[in-house]
Structures are given as structure tokens and as C-alpha cells.
């Protein structure tokens, strides 16, 4: 009986710690996260991807638009969530700002931060993204999860999907990083 009570308290304490970490990491993501800060961070993350895999430079140059989300924070203990803000660039110029948010339920524990860049390879894919608030990645997207140290091995000539997303620069421990179910919404900045 005492052991069961101790387990419940430990589980509740762990959940409280994870929620606190998630909330604290998201506190800096508010109206003060101006467009200039997002643009600066997006440029740094883009350069990091180019260093990790130089083949992505040709993808970037051939894509009509790119959504760069420099930092997404995800945490969970059975219940989880993620949030990040980024910039949509058309012809390498910042046009709009977007947030990514998701909630999840299931077997998960931990916290993680990562970067995400979505390349819109066709004007049609870009148009669908821009007209729908709450847009989600669908079957027309190819998603690659990249760890440091090895090349993705793709170029603009090998991509056949209208949308290509790269998740990279993961920090922290969380089983089950995914973009499935994440909603992208336009921000006013």
C-alpha cells in the first residue's frame, strides 16, 4: 500500500517536472518573439542544415517556398505537446510567420527540441498551405528525420513529392518525434 502511494507520488512529481520544463521553454515564445528574432534563428538553422547536408542547398534554391521552424519544443508523459514558431520564405524573402502545435496521447516520456524545415516543391502545394489555417502534413509530403553525422542523400533531382520536410538537430530524449498531427497556423507578427 505504501509502495503504491510512493509510485503515484513519483509519477505525479515526474509529470509536474516535465510540464514545468515544457511551459518554461515555451515562455520565450510569445509576442516578444518578433519577426526579426524568428528570421535570425531561421537563417542560423538553415545554415546548420546546409552544413550537415550540402545537397539541401539545391533543394532550397529550387523550392518556390520554404517554411523554417528553428526550434520546436516537445514534451510528454502519456500526455504530450509540442510548439514552435517559424517563417515562410518565398524566393528567399520572409513573407509570413507560422506556428506549429500538436497534442498527443500515448506511450511517451521525455522532452526534446528540434528544428524543422519544410520545402514546398510546387506552387500548388504552397497555395494549399497558405489558404488553409490549421494545415497538416499529408500523404503528399516526404518527411526525413536526420541525425547529425550522416547525409540525407537527396537532391532536388531525387525528390518526387510536392512537399519535403526535414527534422534535424534533435536535443533531449523523447521517443516518438513526429510531425503527424501537427497543425500549422499563420501568426500576425
mmCIF file with all atom_site columns, C-alpha atoms in Angstrom:
data_model
loop_
_atom_site.group_PDB
_atom_site.id
_atom_site.type_symbol
_atom_site.label_atom_id
_atom_site.label_alt_id
_atom_site.label_comp_id
_atom_site.label_asym_id
_atom_site.label_entity_id
_atom_site.label_seq_id
_atom_site.pdbx_PDB_ins_code
_atom_site.Cartn_x
_atom_site.Cartn_y
_atom_site.Cartn_z
_atom_site.occupancy
_atom_site.B_iso_or_equiv
_atom_site.pdbx_formal_charge
_atom_site.auth_seq_id
_atom_site.auth_comp_id
_atom_site.auth_asym_id
_atom_site.auth_atom_id
_atom_site.pdbx_PDB_model_num
ATOM 1   C CA . UNK A 1 1   ? 0.000  0.000  0.000   1.00 0.00 ? 1   UNK A CA 1
ATOM 2   C CA . UNK A 1 2   ? 2.796  2.401  0.937   1.00 0.00 ? 2   UNK A CA 1
ATOM 3   C CA . UNK A 1 3   ? 4.758  1.396  -2.166  1.00 0.00 ? 3   UNK A CA 1
ATOM 4   C CA . UNK A 1 4   ? 1.751  2.100  -4.416  1.00 0.00 ? 4   UNK A CA 1
ATOM 5   C CA . UNK A 1 5   ? 1.314  5.542  -2.849  1.00 0.00 ? 5   UNK A CA 1
ATOM 6   C CA . UNK A 1 6   ? 5.010  6.265  -3.341  1.00 0.00 ? 6   UNK A CA 1
ATOM 7   C CA . UNK A 1 7   ? 4.793  5.249  -7.031  1.00 0.00 ? 7   UNK A CA 1
ATOM 8   C CA . UNK A 1 8   ? 1.812  7.556  -7.589  1.00 0.00 ? 8   UNK A CA 1
ATOM 9   C CA . UNK A 1 9   ? 3.641  10.456 -5.953  1.00 0.00 ? 9   UNK A CA 1
ATOM 10  C CA . UNK A 1 10  ? 6.764  9.774  -8.025  1.00 0.00 ? 10  UNK A CA 1
ATOM 11  C CA . UNK A 1 11  ? 4.740  9.620  -11.233 1.00 0.00 ? 11  UNK A CA 1
ATOM 12  C CA . UNK A 1 12  ? 2.886  12.822 -10.334 1.00 0.00 ? 12  UNK A CA 1
ATOM 13  C CA . UNK A 1 13  ? 6.178  14.555 -9.486  1.00 0.00 ? 13  UNK A CA 1
ATOM 14  C CA . UNK A 1 14  ? 7.761  13.470 -12.769 1.00 0.00 ? 14  UNK A CA 1
ATOM 15  C CA . UNK A 1 15  ? 4.735  14.691 -14.708 1.00 0.00 ? 15  UNK A CA 1
ATOM 16  C CA . UNK A 1 16  ? 4.871  18.029 -12.899 1.00 0.00 ? 16  UNK A CA 1
ATOM 17  C CA . UNK A 1 17  ? 8.586  18.423 -13.687 1.00 0.00 ? 17  UNK A CA 1
ATOM 18  C CA . UNK A 1 18  ? 8.045  17.662 -17.395 1.00 0.00 ? 18  UNK A CA 1
ATOM 19  C CA . UNK A 1 19  ? 5.123  20.075 -17.637 1.00 0.00 ? 19  UNK A CA 1
ATOM 20  C CA . UNK A 1 20  ? 7.185  22.752 -15.888 1.00 0.00 ? 20  UNK A CA 1
ATOM 21  C CA . UNK A 1 21  ? 10.094 22.250 -18.316 1.00 0.00 ? 21  UNK A CA 1
ATOM 22  C CA . UNK A 1 22  ? 7.727  22.454 -21.285 1.00 0.00 ? 22  UNK A CA 1
ATOM 23  C CA . UNK A 1 23  ? 5.970  25.582 -20.020 1.00 0.00 ? 23  UNK A CA 1
ATOM 24  C CA . UNK A 1 24  ? 9.262  27.310 -19.193 1.00 0.00 ? 24  UNK A CA 1
ATOM 25  C CA . UNK A 1 25  ? 10.711 26.547 -22.615 1.00 0.00 ? 25  UNK A CA 1
ATOM 26  C CA . UNK A 1 26  ? 7.591  27.941 -24.269 1.00 0.00 ? 26  UNK A CA 1
ATOM 27  C CA . UNK A 1 27  ? 7.531  31.123 -22.174 1.00 0.00 ? 27  UNK A CA 1
ATOM 28  C CA . UNK A 1 28  ? 10.030 32.749 -24.514 1.00 0.00 ? 28  UNK A CA 1
ATOM 29  C CA . UNK A 1 29  ? 7.698  32.020 -27.410 1.00 0.00 ? 29  UNK A CA 1
ATOM 30  C CA . UNK A 1 30  ? 5.215  34.848 -27.257 1.00 0.00 ? 30  UNK A CA 1
ATOM 31  C CA . UNK A 1 31  ? 4.578  38.215 -28.843 1.00 0.00 ? 31  UNK A CA 1
ATOM 32  C CA . UNK A 1 32  ? 8.133  39.253 -27.909 1.00 0.00 ? 32  UNK A CA 1
ATOM 33  C CA . UNK A 1 33  ? 9.372  36.585 -30.331 1.00 0.00 ? 33  UNK A CA 1
ATOM 34  C CA . UNK A 1 34  ? 9.368  39.166 -33.078 1.00 0.00 ? 34  UNK A CA 1
ATOM 35  C CA . UNK A 1 35  ? 9.782  38.552 -36.757 1.00 0.00 ? 35  UNK A CA 1
ATOM 36  C CA . UNK A 1 36  ? 13.395 39.721 -36.640 1.00 0.00 ? 36  UNK A CA 1
ATOM 37  C CA . UNK A 1 37  ? 14.271 37.123 -33.987 1.00 0.00 ? 37  UNK A CA 1
ATOM 38  C CA . UNK A 1 38  ? 12.486 34.375 -35.913 1.00 0.00 ? 38  UNK A CA 1
ATOM 39  C CA . UNK A 1 39  ? 14.255 35.436 -39.141 1.00 0.00 ? 39  UNK A CA 1
ATOM 40  C CA . UNK A 1 40  ? 17.659 35.438 -37.436 1.00 0.00 ? 40  UNK A CA 1
ATOM 41  C CA . UNK A 1 41  ? 17.111 31.998 -35.886 1.00 0.00 ? 41  UNK A CA 1
ATOM 42  C CA . UNK A 1 42  ? 15.731 30.651 -39.176 1.00 0.00 ? 42  UNK A CA 1
ATOM 43  C CA . UNK A 1 43  ? 18.855 31.755 -41.041 1.00 0.00 ? 43  UNK A CA 1
ATOM 44  C CA . UNK A 1 44  ? 21.107 30.071 -38.457 1.00 0.00 ? 44  UNK A CA 1
ATOM 45  C CA . UNK A 1 45  ? 19.139 26.815 -38.626 1.00 0.00 ? 45  UNK A CA 1
ATOM 46  C CA . UNK A 1 46  ? 19.136 26.871 -42.430 1.00 0.00 ? 46  UNK A CA 1
ATOM 47  C CA . UNK A 1 47  ? 22.930 27.250 -42.438 1.00 0.00 ? 47  UNK A CA 1
ATOM 48  C CA . UNK A 1 48  ? 23.186 24.343 -39.963 1.00 0.00 ? 48  UNK A CA 1
ATOM 49  C CA . UNK A 1 49  ? 21.188 22.124 -42.343 1.00 0.00 ? 49  UNK A CA 1
ATOM 50  C CA . UNK A 1 50  ? 23.395 23.167 -45.269 1.00 0.00 ? 50  UNK A CA 1
ATOM 51  C CA . UNK A 1 51  ? 26.489 22.205 -43.251 1.00 0.00 ? 51  UNK A CA 1
ATOM 52  C CA . UNK A 1 52  ? 25.011 18.847 -42.250 1.00 0.00 ? 52  UNK A CA 1
ATOM 53  C CA . UNK A 1 53  ? 23.911 18.072 -45.804 1.00 0.00 ? 53  UNK A CA 1
ATOM 54  C CA . UNK A 1 54  ? 25.105 20.328 -48.644 1.00 0.00 ? 54  UNK A CA 1
ATOM 55  C CA . UNK A 1 55  ? 22.651 18.592 -51.033 1.00 0.00 ? 55  UNK A CA 1
ATOM 56  C CA . UNK A 1 56  ? 19.825 20.518 -49.367 1.00 0.00 ? 56  UNK A CA 1
ATOM 57  C CA . UNK A 1 57  ? 21.164 23.768 -50.851 1.00 0.00 ? 57  UNK A CA 1
ATOM 58  C CA . UNK A 1 58  ? 19.880 22.726 -54.292 1.00 0.00 ? 58  UNK A CA 1
ATOM 59  C CA . UNK A 1 59  ? 16.529 21.748 -52.770 1.00 0.00 ? 59  UNK A CA 1
ATOM 60  C CA . UNK A 1 60  ? 16.260 25.177 -51.116 1.00 0.00 ? 60  UNK A CA 1
ATOM 61  C CA . UNK A 1 61  ? 17.150 27.025 -54.310 1.00 0.00 ? 61  UNK A CA 1
ATOM 62  C CA . UNK A 1 62  ? 14.643 25.034 -56.390 1.00 0.00 ? 62  UNK A CA 1
ATOM 63  C CA . UNK A 1 63  ? 11.756 25.224 -53.928 1.00 0.00 ? 63  UNK A CA 1
ATOM 64  C CA . UNK A 1 64  ? 9.235  28.028 -54.575 1.00 0.00 ? 64  UNK A CA 1
ATOM 65  C CA . UNK A 1 65  ? 8.880  28.417 -50.785 1.00 0.00 ? 65  UNK A CA 1
ATOM 66  C CA . UNK A 1 66  ? 10.369 27.160 -47.545 1.00 0.00 ? 66  UNK A CA 1
ATOM 67  C CA . UNK A 1 67  ? 8.892  27.111 -44.038 1.00 0.00 ? 67  UNK A CA 1
ATOM 68  C CA . UNK A 1 68  ? 11.685 27.234 -41.450 1.00 0.00 ? 68  UNK A CA 1
ATOM 69  C CA . UNK A 1 69  ? 10.833 26.492 -37.818 1.00 0.00 ? 69  UNK A CA 1
ATOM 70  C CA . UNK A 1 70  ? 14.101 26.960 -35.934 1.00 0.00 ? 70  UNK A CA 1
ATOM 71  C CA . UNK A 1 71  ? 13.075 25.405 -32.627 1.00 0.00 ? 71  UNK A CA 1
ATOM 72  C CA . UNK A 1 72  ? 10.197 23.106 -31.749 1.00 0.00 ? 72  UNK A CA 1
ATOM 73  C CA . UNK A 1 73  ? 9.845  22.045 -28.130 1.00 0.00 ? 73  UNK A CA 1
ATOM 74  C CA . UNK A 1 74  ? 8.108  18.759 -27.431 1.00 0.00 ? 74  UNK A CA 1
ATOM 75  C CA . UNK A 1 75  ? 7.480  17.155 -24.031 1.00 0.00 ? 75  UNK A CA 1
ATOM 76  C CA . UNK A 1 76  ? 5.316  14.348 -22.820 1.00 0.00 ? 76  UNK A CA 1
ATOM 77  C CA . UNK A 1 77  ? 4.474  11.848 -20.149 1.00 0.00 ? 77  UNK A CA 1
ATOM 78  C CA . UNK A 1 78  ? 1.494  9.938  -21.514 1.00 0.00 ? 78  UNK A CA 1
ATOM 79  C CA . UNK A 1 79  ? 0.014  13.355 -22.459 1.00 0.00 ? 79  UNK A CA 1
ATOM 80  C CA . UNK A 1 80  ? 2.303  15.444 -24.623 1.00 0.00 ? 80  UNK A CA 1
ATOM 81  C CA . UNK A 1 81  ? 2.521  18.519 -26.733 1.00 0.00 ? 81  UNK A CA 1
ATOM 82  C CA . UNK A 1 82  ? 4.812  20.491 -28.984 1.00 0.00 ? 82  UNK A CA 1
ATOM 83  C CA . UNK A 1 83  ? 5.113  24.088 -30.119 1.00 0.00 ? 83  UNK A CA 1
ATOM 84  C CA . UNK A 1 84  ? 7.356  26.188 -32.322 1.00 0.00 ? 84  UNK A CA 1
ATOM 85  C CA . UNK A 1 85  ? 7.281  29.323 -34.467 1.00 0.00 ? 85  UNK A CA 1
ATOM 86  C CA . UNK A 1 86  ? 8.845  29.918 -37.859 1.00 0.00 ? 86  UNK A CA 1
ATOM 87  C CA . UNK A 1 87  ? 8.939  31.911 -41.058 1.00 0.00 ? 87  UNK A CA 1
ATOM 88  C CA . UNK A 1 88  ? 7.663  31.184 -44.560 1.00 0.00 ? 88  UNK A CA 1
ATOM 89  C CA . UNK A 1 89  ? 10.139 32.345 -47.185 1.00 0.00 ? 89  UNK A CA 1
ATOM 90  C CA . UNK A 1 90  ? 9.187  32.785 -50.819 1.00 0.00 ? 90  UNK A CA 1
ATOM 91  C CA . UNK A 1 91  ? 12.129 33.368 -53.155 1.00 0.00 ? 91  UNK A CA 1
ATOM 92  C CA . UNK A 1 92  ? 14.325 33.553 -50.027 1.00 0.00 ? 92  UNK A CA 1
ATOM 93  C CA . UNK A 1 93  ? 12.369 36.562 -48.639 1.00 0.00 ? 93  UNK A CA 1
ATOM 94  C CA . UNK A 1 94  ? 10.333 36.340 -45.400 1.00 0.00 ? 94  UNK A CA 1
ATOM 95  C CA . UNK A 1 95  ? 6.613  36.571 -46.193 1.00 0.00 ? 95  UNK A CA 1
ATOM 96  C CA . UNK A 1 96  ? 4.570  35.196 -43.260 1.00 0.00 ? 96  UNK A CA 1
ATOM 97  C CA . UNK A 1 97  ? 5.070  33.706 -39.817 1.00 0.00 ? 97  UNK A CA 1
ATOM 98  C CA . UNK A 1 98  ? 3.566  30.408 -38.669 1.00 0.00 ? 98  UNK A CA 1
ATOM 99  C CA . UNK A 1 99  ? 3.253  28.336 -35.536 1.00 0.00 ? 99  UNK A CA 1
ATOM 100 C CA . UNK A 1 100 ? 3.352  24.568 -35.271 1.00 0.00 ? 100 UNK A CA 1
ATOM 101 C CA . UNK A 1 101 ? 1.390  22.992 -32.420 1.00 0.00 ? 101 UNK A CA 1
ATOM 102 C CA . UNK A 1 102 ? 0.400  19.451 -31.587 1.00 0.00 ? 102 UNK A CA 1
ATOM 103 C CA . UNK A 1 103 ? -1.013 17.441 -28.744 1.00 0.00 ? 103 UNK A CA 1
ATOM 104 C CA . UNK A 1 104 ? -0.599 13.719 -28.282 1.00 0.00 ? 104 UNK A CA 1
ATOM 105 C CA . UNK A 1 105 ? -1.608 10.896 -26.031 1.00 0.00 ? 105 UNK A CA 1
ATOM 106 C CA . UNK A 1 106 ? 0.063  7.542  -25.684 1.00 0.00 ? 106 UNK A CA 1
ATOM 107 C CA . UNK A 1 107 ? 3.254  5.836  -24.621 1.00 0.00 ? 107 UNK A CA 1
ATOM 108 C CA . UNK A 1 108 ? 5.723  8.726  -24.364 1.00 0.00 ? 108 UNK A CA 1
ATOM 109 C CA . UNK A 1 109 ? 8.074  10.188 -21.811 1.00 0.00 ? 109 UNK A CA 1
ATOM 110 C CA . UNK A 1 110 ? 10.693 12.908 -22.014 1.00 0.00 ? 110 UNK A CA 1
ATOM 111 C CA . UNK A 1 111 ? 11.387 16.278 -23.593 1.00 0.00 ? 111 UNK A CA 1
ATOM 112 C CA . UNK A 1 112 ? 13.104 17.287 -26.804 1.00 0.00 ? 112 UNK A CA 1
ATOM 113 C CA . UNK A 1 113 ? 13.856 20.270 -29.013 1.00 0.00 ? 113 UNK A CA 1
ATOM 114 C CA . UNK A 1 114 ? 14.443 20.018 -32.745 1.00 0.00 ? 114 UNK A CA 1
ATOM 115 C CA . UNK A 1 115 ? 14.403 22.037 -35.951 1.00 0.00 ? 115 UNK A CA 1
ATOM 116 C CA . UNK A 1 116 ? 12.097 21.573 -38.927 1.00 0.00 ? 116 UNK A CA 1
ATOM 117 C CA . UNK A 1 117 ? 12.343 22.870 -42.481 1.00 0.00 ? 117 UNK A CA 1
ATOM 118 C CA . UNK A 1 118 ? 9.574  22.231 -44.994 1.00 0.00 ? 118 UNK A CA 1
ATOM 119 C CA . UNK A 1 119 ? 10.333 22.711 -48.683 1.00 0.00 ? 119 UNK A CA 1
ATOM 120 C CA . UNK A 1 120 ? 7.307  23.362 -50.903 1.00 0.00 ? 120 UNK A CA 1
ATOM 121 C CA . UNK A 1 121 ? 8.438  21.973 -54.255 1.00 0.00 ? 121 UNK A CA 1
ATOM 122 C CA . UNK A 1 122 ? 5.367  23.081 -56.259 1.00 0.00 ? 122 UNK A CA 1
ATOM 123 C CA . UNK A 1 123 ? 3.290  26.257 -56.399 1.00 0.00 ? 123 UNK A CA 1
ATOM 124 C CA . UNK A 1 124 ? 0.141  24.142 -55.908 1.00 0.00 ? 124 UNK A CA 1
ATOM 125 C CA . UNK A 1 125 ? 1.446  22.696 -52.623 1.00 0.00 ? 125 UNK A CA 1
ATOM 126 C CA . UNK A 1 126 ? 2.377  26.193 -51.444 1.00 0.00 ? 126 UNK A CA 1
ATOM 127 C CA . UNK A 1 127 ? -1.065 27.563 -52.344 1.00 0.00 ? 127 UNK A CA 1
ATOM 128 C CA . UNK A 1 128 ? -2.833 24.771 -50.413 1.00 0.00 ? 128 UNK A CA 1
ATOM 129 C CA . UNK A 1 129 ? -0.676 25.534 -47.388 1.00 0.00 ? 129 UNK A CA 1
ATOM 130 C CA . UNK A 1 130 ? -1.283 29.289 -47.479 1.00 0.00 ? 130 UNK A CA 1
ATOM 131 C CA . UNK A 1 131 ? -5.089 29.144 -47.832 1.00 0.00 ? 131 UNK A CA 1
ATOM 132 C CA . UNK A 1 132 ? -5.771 26.624 -45.067 1.00 0.00 ? 132 UNK A CA 1
ATOM 133 C CA . UNK A 1 133 ? -5.375 27.630 -41.432 1.00 0.00 ? 133 UNK A CA 1
ATOM 134 C CA . UNK A 1 134 ? -4.615 24.571 -39.328 1.00 0.00 ? 134 UNK A CA 1
ATOM 135 C CA . UNK A 1 135 ? -2.831 22.854 -42.240 1.00 0.00 ? 135 UNK A CA 1
ATOM 136 C CA . UNK A 1 136 ? -1.323 19.402 -41.559 1.00 0.00 ? 136 UNK A CA 1
ATOM 137 C CA . UNK A 1 137 ? 1.319  17.415 -43.409 1.00 0.00 ? 137 UNK A CA 1
ATOM 138 C CA . UNK A 1 138 ? -0.438 14.837 -45.549 1.00 0.00 ? 138 UNK A CA 1
ATOM 139 C CA . UNK A 1 139 ? 0.307  11.898 -47.792 1.00 0.00 ? 139 UNK A CA 1
ATOM 140 C CA . UNK A 1 140 ? 1.817  14.236 -50.394 1.00 0.00 ? 140 UNK A CA 1
ATOM 141 C CA . UNK A 1 141 ? 4.738  15.028 -48.062 1.00 0.00 ? 141 UNK A CA 1
ATOM 142 C CA . UNK A 1 142 ? 8.018  13.204 -47.668 1.00 0.00 ? 142 UNK A CA 1
ATOM 143 C CA . UNK A 1 143 ? 9.460  13.553 -44.155 1.00 0.00 ? 143 UNK A CA 1
ATOM 144 C CA . UNK A 1 144 ? 13.073 12.778 -43.245 1.00 0.00 ? 144 UNK A CA 1
ATOM 145 C CA . UNK A 1 145 ? 14.359 12.588 -39.681 1.00 0.00 ? 145 UNK A CA 1
ATOM 146 C CA . UNK A 1 146 ? 18.041 13.422 -39.744 1.00 0.00 ? 146 UNK A CA 1
ATOM 147 C CA . UNK A 1 147 ? 20.642 12.781 -37.067 1.00 0.00 ? 147 UNK A CA 1
ATOM 148 C CA . UNK A 1 148 ? 23.956 14.610 -37.134 1.00 0.00 ? 148 UNK A CA 1
ATOM 149 C CA . UNK A 1 149 ? 26.751 12.753 -38.754 1.00 0.00 ? 149 UNK A CA 1
ATOM 150 C CA . UNK A 1 150 ? 25.288 11.320 -41.886 1.00 0.00 ? 150 UNK A CA 1
ATOM 151 C CA . UNK A 1 151 ? 23.920 12.659 -45.127 1.00 0.00 ? 151 UNK A CA 1
ATOM 152 C CA . UNK A 1 152 ? 20.297 12.600 -46.167 1.00 0.00 ? 152 UNK A CA 1
ATOM 153 C CA . UNK A 1 153 ? 21.477 11.770 -49.674 1.00 0.00 ? 153 UNK A CA 1
ATOM 154 C CA . UNK A 1 154 ? 18.818 13.621 -51.644 1.00 0.00 ? 154 UNK A CA 1
ATOM 155 C CA . UNK A 1 155 ? 18.833 16.499 -54.054 1.00 0.00 ? 155 UNK A CA 1
ATOM 156 C CA . UNK A 1 156 ? 16.228 18.493 -55.918 1.00 0.00 ? 156 UNK A CA 1
ATOM 157 C CA . UNK A 1 157 ? 16.511 15.897 -58.708 1.00 0.00 ? 157 UNK A CA 1
ATOM 158 C CA . UNK A 1 158 ? 15.616 12.939 -56.471 1.00 0.00 ? 158 UNK A CA 1
ATOM 159 C CA . UNK A 1 159 ? 12.569 14.475 -54.744 1.00 0.00 ? 159 UNK A CA 1
ATOM 160 C CA . UNK A 1 160 ? 9.276  13.348 -56.212 1.00 0.00 ? 160 UNK A CA 1
ATOM 161 C CA . UNK A 1 161 ? 6.861  14.675 -53.575 1.00 0.00 ? 161 UNK A CA 1
ATOM 162 C CA . UNK A 1 162 ? 5.393  18.202 -53.716 1.00 0.00 ? 162 UNK A CA 1
ATOM 163 C CA . UNK A 1 163 ? 6.395  18.741 -50.062 1.00 0.00 ? 163 UNK A CA 1
ATOM 164 C CA . UNK A 1 164 ? 9.655  17.702 -48.474 1.00 0.00 ? 164 UNK A CA 1
ATOM 165 C CA . UNK A 1 165 ? 10.228 18.111 -44.708 1.00 0.00 ? 165 UNK A CA 1
ATOM 166 C CA . UNK A 1 166 ? 13.458 17.652 -42.781 1.00 0.00 ? 166 UNK A CA 1
ATOM 167 C CA . UNK A 1 167 ? 13.533 17.232 -38.994 1.00 0.00 ? 167 UNK A CA 1
ATOM 168 C CA . UNK A 1 168 ? 17.042 17.617 -37.575 1.00 0.00 ? 168 UNK A CA 1
ATOM 169 C CA . UNK A 1 169 ? 19.245 18.903 -34.756 1.00 0.00 ? 169 UNK A CA 1
ATOM 170 C CA . UNK A 1 170 ? 17.364 16.930 -32.100 1.00 0.00 ? 170 UNK A CA 1
ATOM 171 C CA . UNK A 1 171 ? 18.355 17.643 -28.482 1.00 0.00 ? 171 UNK A CA 1
ATOM 172 C CA . UNK A 1 172 ? 16.986 15.825 -25.459 1.00 0.00 ? 172 UNK A CA 1
ATOM 173 C CA . UNK A 1 173 ? 15.328 12.457 -25.086 1.00 0.00 ? 173 UNK A CA 1
ATOM 174 C CA . UNK A 1 174 ? 11.833 11.692 -26.247 1.00 0.00 ? 174 UNK A CA 1
ATOM 175 C CA . UNK A 1 175 ? 10.736 8.562  -28.001 1.00 0.00 ? 175 UNK A CA 1
ATOM 176 C CA . UNK A 1 176 ? 8.452  9.179  -30.952 1.00 0.00 ? 176 UNK A CA 1
ATOM 177 C CA . UNK A 1 177 ? 9.307  12.509 -32.610 1.00 0.00 ? 177 UNK A CA 1
ATOM 178 C CA . UNK A 1 178 ? 6.728  13.016 -35.351 1.00 0.00 ? 178 UNK A CA 1
ATOM 179 C CA . UNK A 1 179 ? 5.124  15.720 -37.466 1.00 0.00 ? 179 UNK A CA 1
ATOM 180 C CA . UNK A 1 180 ? 1.935  13.712 -37.890 1.00 0.00 ? 180 UNK A CA 1
ATOM 181 C CA . UNK A 1 181 ? -0.988 15.575 -36.362 1.00 0.00 ? 181 UNK A CA 1
ATOM 182 C CA . UNK A 1 182 ? 0.923  18.854 -36.048 1.00 0.00 ? 182 UNK A CA 1
ATOM 183 C CA . UNK A 1 183 ? -1.132 21.870 -37.094 1.00 0.00 ? 183 UNK A CA 1
ATOM 184 C CA . UNK A 1 184 ? 0.441  24.880 -38.787 1.00 0.00 ? 184 UNK A CA 1
ATOM 185 C CA . UNK A 1 185 ? -1.292 28.232 -38.259 1.00 0.00 ? 185 UNK A CA 1
ATOM 186 C CA . UNK A 1 186 ? -0.483 31.714 -39.513 1.00 0.00 ? 186 UNK A CA 1
ATOM 187 C CA . UNK A 1 187 ? 0.753  34.257 -36.944 1.00 0.00 ? 187 UNK A CA 1
ATOM 188 C CA . UNK A 1 188 ? 0.497  38.023 -37.035 1.00 0.00 ? 188 UNK A CA 1
ATOM 189 C CA . UNK A 1 189 ? 3.973  39.481 -36.355 1.00 0.00 ? 189 UNK A CA 1
#
